[in-house]
Short mmCIF file of C-alpha atoms in Angstrom, two decimals:
data_model
loop_
_atom_site.label_atom_id
_atom_site.label_comp_id
_atom_site.label_asym_id
_atom_site.label_seq_id
_atom_site.Cartn_x
_atom_site.Cartn_y
_atom_site.Cartn_z
CA MET A 1 0.47 3.08 20.10
CA GLU A 2 3.44 5.30 20.80
CA GLY A 3 5.58 5.92 17.74
CA GLY A 4 2.98 4.66 15.30
CA ASN A 5 -0.33 5.35 13.68
CA PHE A 6 -3.71 3.70 13.81
CA LEU A 7 -6.12 3.14 10.95
CA LYS A 8 -9.61 1.74 11.35
CA VAL A 9 -10.70 -0.63 8.60
CA GLU A 10 -14.48 -0.80 8.86
CA SER A 11 -15.11 -2.85 12.04
CA SER A 12 -13.52 -6.18 11.19
CA ALA A 13 -9.88 -5.22 11.67
CA ASN A 14 -7.62 -2.36 12.62
CA ILE A 15 -4.36 -1.75 10.78
CA VAL A 16 -1.63 -0.51 13.08
CA THR A 17 1.93 0.63 12.32
CA PRO A 18 3.68 0.23 15.72
CA GLN A 19 6.17 -2.64 15.73
CA ILE A 20 4.53 -5.91 16.80
CA ASN A 21 6.96 -8.74 17.43
CA PRO A 22 6.43 -12.51 17.75
CA GLY A 23 4.78 -13.16 21.09
CA ASN A 24 2.72 -9.97 21.06
CA SER A 25 -0.33 -11.62 19.51
CA GLY A 26 -3.25 -11.52 21.89
CA GLY A 27 -1.84 -8.57 23.79
CA PRO A 28 -3.73 -5.28 24.15
CA LEU A 29 -3.39 -2.38 21.74
CA VAL A 30 -3.35 0.72 23.95
CA ASP A 31 -3.91 4.36 23.00
CA VAL A 32 -1.11 6.12 24.90
CA GLU A 33 -3.02 9.42 24.89
CA THR A 34 -6.08 8.08 26.71
CA GLY A 35 -4.81 4.85 28.24
CA GLN A 36 -7.74 3.00 26.71
CA VAL A 37 -7.46 -0.45 25.16
CA VAL A 38 -8.65 -0.08 21.57
CA GLY A 39 -7.96 -3.60 20.32
CA LEU A 40 -6.22 -6.94 20.68
CA ASN A 41 -3.14 -7.55 18.56
CA ALA A 42 -3.88 -10.42 16.19
CA CYS A 43 -1.24 -10.86 13.49
CA ILE A 44 1.35 -9.22 11.28
CA ARG A 45 1.67 -9.05 7.50
CA SER A 46 5.01 -10.56 6.53
CA ASN A 47 5.26 -8.72 3.21
CA MET A 48 4.27 -5.34 4.68
CA GLU A 49 6.97 -4.08 7.02
CA SER A 50 5.76 -2.53 10.30
CA THR A 51 2.13 -3.33 9.48
CA ALA A 52 -0.04 -5.40 11.78
CA PHE A 53 -3.69 -6.10 12.45
CA SER A 54 -5.72 -5.96 15.65
CA ILE A 55 -9.26 -6.97 16.58
CA PRO A 56 -11.33 -3.88 17.49
CA ILE A 57 -12.22 -3.75 21.18
CA ASN A 58 -15.94 -3.42 20.40
CA ARG A 59 -15.81 -6.80 18.67
CA VAL A 60 -13.96 -8.28 21.65
CA ARG A 61 -16.62 -6.99 24.06
CA GLU A 62 -19.31 -8.86 22.12
CA ILE A 63 -17.77 -12.26 22.88
CA MET A 64 -15.52 -11.87 25.94
CA TYR A 65 -18.13 -13.01 28.48
CA ASP A 66 -18.95 -16.09 26.42
CA LEU A 67 -15.23 -16.86 26.20
CA ALA A 68 -14.89 -16.40 29.96
CA ASP A 69 -17.71 -18.91 30.47
CA GLY A 70 -15.91 -21.43 28.27
CA LYS A 71 -18.42 -21.22 25.45
CA GLN A 72 -17.40 -21.95 21.89
CA ILE A 73 -17.65 -18.96 19.57
CA HIS A 74 -19.02 -19.52 16.08
CA HIS A 75 -18.66 -17.14 13.16
CA GLY A 76 -21.10 -17.32 10.26
CA TYR A 77 -19.66 -17.84 6.77
CA LEU A 78 -21.41 -17.62 3.39
CA GLY A 79 -18.53 -17.55 0.91
CA ILE A 80 -18.86 -14.16 -0.76
CA SER A 81 -16.55 -11.24 -1.42
CA LEU A 82 -18.17 -7.85 -0.82
CA ALA A 83 -17.69 -4.19 -1.60
CA SER A 84 -19.56 -1.17 -0.27
CA CYS A 85 -21.88 0.40 -2.81
CA THR A 86 -23.29 3.92 -3.06
CA PRO A 87 -25.49 5.39 -5.80
CA GLU A 88 -22.65 7.67 -6.93
CA TRP A 89 -20.10 4.84 -7.13
CA ALA A 90 -22.53 2.53 -8.94
CA ARG A 91 -23.40 5.27 -11.45
CA LEU A 92 -19.71 5.80 -12.16
CA GLN A 93 -19.04 2.07 -12.62
CA ASN A 94 -22.04 1.65 -14.91
CA GLY A 95 -20.80 4.52 -17.06
CA LEU A 96 -17.50 2.72 -17.59
CA LYS A 97 -19.10 -0.49 -18.87
CA THR A 98 -18.80 -1.38 -22.53
CA SER A 99 -21.57 -2.40 -24.90
CA PHE A 100 -20.49 -6.04 -24.46
CA ASP A 101 -21.30 -5.93 -20.74
CA ASN A 102 -25.03 -5.71 -20.12
CA SER A 103 -24.85 -6.14 -16.33
CA LEU A 104 -25.59 -3.00 -14.33
CA ILE A 105 -24.82 -2.33 -10.69
CA PRO A 106 -27.92 -1.21 -8.77
CA GLU A 107 -27.59 2.48 -7.91
CA ALA A 108 -28.34 2.24 -4.20
CA HIS A 109 -26.65 1.88 -0.83
CA GLY A 110 -25.75 -1.65 0.15
CA ALA A 111 -23.14 -4.40 -0.07
CA LEU A 112 -22.28 -5.49 -3.58
CA ILE A 113 -21.33 -9.12 -4.18
CA HIS A 114 -18.43 -9.17 -6.61
CA ARG A 115 -17.51 -12.83 -6.13
CA VAL A 116 -19.32 -15.99 -5.03
CA PHE A 117 -16.96 -18.80 -4.07
CA PRO A 118 -17.78 -22.33 -5.26
CA HIS A 119 -19.18 -25.01 -2.97
CA THR A 120 -20.30 -22.48 -0.36
CA PRO A 121 -23.66 -21.61 1.26
CA ALA A 122 -23.85 -18.52 -0.94
CA GLU A 123 -23.60 -20.56 -4.14
CA LYS A 124 -26.03 -23.19 -2.86
CA GLY A 125 -28.49 -20.51 -1.80
CA GLY A 126 -28.45 -18.80 -5.20
CA LEU A 127 -26.51 -15.60 -4.50
CA LYS A 128 -24.84 -14.18 -7.61
CA GLU A 129 -22.21 -11.67 -8.59
CA ASN A 130 -23.50 -8.07 -8.82
CA ASP A 131 -26.32 -8.81 -6.38
CA LEU A 132 -26.72 -5.81 -4.09
CA ILE A 133 -27.53 -6.84 -0.52
CA LEU A 134 -30.06 -4.48 1.03
CA SER A 135 -30.82 -6.26 4.30
CA ILE A 136 -29.90 -9.39 6.26
CA ALA A 137 -32.32 -10.97 8.73
CA GLY A 138 -34.48 -7.88 8.39
CA ARG A 139 -31.69 -5.49 9.38
CA PRO A 140 -30.66 -2.84 6.84
CA VAL A 141 -27.30 -3.08 5.10
CA GLU A 142 -25.67 0.20 4.08
CA SER A 143 -22.14 -1.07 3.46
CA SER A 144 -20.02 -4.20 3.16
CA ASP A 145 -19.10 -3.77 6.81
CA ASP A 146 -22.74 -4.03 7.84
CA ALA A 147 -23.12 -7.24 5.82
CA ARG A 148 -19.95 -8.83 7.25
CA ARG A 149 -21.01 -8.04 10.80
CA LEU A 150 -24.49 -9.51 10.35
CA ILE A 151 -23.19 -12.62 8.58
CA ASP A 152 -20.56 -13.13 11.27
CA ALA A 153 -23.20 -12.98 14.00
CA ALA A 154 -25.75 -15.15 12.16
CA PRO A 155 -26.65 -18.51 13.75
CA VAL A 156 -24.78 -21.34 12.08
CA GLY A 157 -26.91 -23.93 10.25
CA GLN A 158 -30.11 -21.88 10.45
CA ASP A 159 -32.05 -20.12 7.71
CA LEU A 160 -30.91 -16.55 7.06
CA LYS A 161 -33.01 -14.21 4.93
CA VAL A 162 -31.02 -12.00 2.56
CA THR A 163 -32.92 -9.27 0.70
CA LEU A 164 -31.17 -8.03 -2.41
CA GLN A 165 -31.59 -6.19 -5.66
CA ARG A 166 -30.85 -8.03 -8.89
CA ASP A 167 -31.60 -6.73 -12.38
CA ARG A 168 -33.94 -4.07 -10.97
CA GLN A 169 -35.87 -6.69 -9.02
CA THR A 170 -35.96 -7.02 -5.25
CA LEU A 171 -35.59 -10.63 -4.10
CA THR A 172 -35.36 -12.42 -0.75
CA ILE A 173 -33.10 -15.46 -0.73
CA THR A 174 -32.62 -17.96 2.08
CA VAL A 175 -29.13 -19.20 2.88
CA GLN A 176 -27.67 -21.26 5.72
CA PRO A 177 -24.35 -20.00 7.10
CA VAL A 178 -21.71 -22.53 8.11
CA ASP A 179 -19.11 -22.07 10.83
CA LEU A 180 -16.07 -20.17 9.56
CA ALA A 181 -13.58 -22.19 11.60
CA THR A 182 -15.03 -25.46 10.31
CA ARG A 183 -14.87 -24.19 6.73
CA LEU A 184 -11.23 -23.12 7.15
CA ARG A 185 -10.33 -26.58 8.45
CA GLU A 186 -12.05 -28.13 5.44
CA ILE A 187 -10.11 -25.88 3.05
CA ARG A 188 -6.80 -26.78 4.71
CA ARG A 189 -7.67 -30.48 4.54
CA GLU A 190 -8.61 -30.21 0.86
CA ARG A 191 -5.35 -28.43 0.07
CA GLN A 192 -3.33 -31.04 1.95
CA GLN A 193 -5.07 -33.85 0.10
CA GLN A 194 -4.46 -32.14 -3.23
CA PHE A 195 -0.79 -31.69 -2.34
CA LEU A 196 -0.47 -35.38 -1.44
CA ARG A 197 -2.16 -36.45 -4.67
CA GLU A 198 0.20 -34.28 -6.72
CA ARG A 199 3.19 -35.60 -4.79
CA ILE A 200 2.18 -39.23 -5.35
CA ARG A 201 1.53 -38.58 -9.04
CA PHE A 202 4.96 -36.98 -9.43
CA GLN A 203 6.70 -39.84 -7.65
CA GLN A 204 4.99 -42.41 -9.86
CA LEU A 205 6.26 -40.81 -13.05
CA ALA A 206 9.35 -42.30 -14.64
CA PRO A 207 12.38 -39.97 -14.69
CA ASN A 208 12.05 -39.35 -18.44
CA GLU A 209 8.32 -38.53 -18.02
CA ARG A 210 8.73 -35.84 -15.40
CA PRO A 211 7.91 -32.31 -16.56
#
């Protein structure tokens, strides 16, 4: 990482500022002071100059032997957007709410759901915005990073118990994660089909009917 800086973003990705060029993806990210590999270069951000992302080495260690054995790696996906929650942060946010907004954020440590995407396991299972996740599969959740890690490692297609706080009540909801890679392929296919439908519709319009 000579000539650049390193920033850890929870445990799902590292942001790095050394120049990463096309062809570097998959290569090691090395700390020049210790000689240790701290990550694997993954991708760059085209609209953020000299900014790239790497996979933390601890995450790589969790799956490298399975990869070496030729096993397929699955990543659990629920379809939620999360934010870390603390009692202090929740208290501050609740104080900013107007009289027209009756929803309150639970003042506790956990992972706050601030968006549930449609047609996902989270929506089907009954998760809602402003739910505060307290534990997943019986393991405590103190931050959004904890929740992402447990969801990622959850068995695909099997019941997953999520304990949460909603409207001052503690609930346990069962969801079934799907494979992230499969879901991404479905999204790409849906977008391609939508593009083709729009293209056909445009071509069928008479010249004087086109917008």
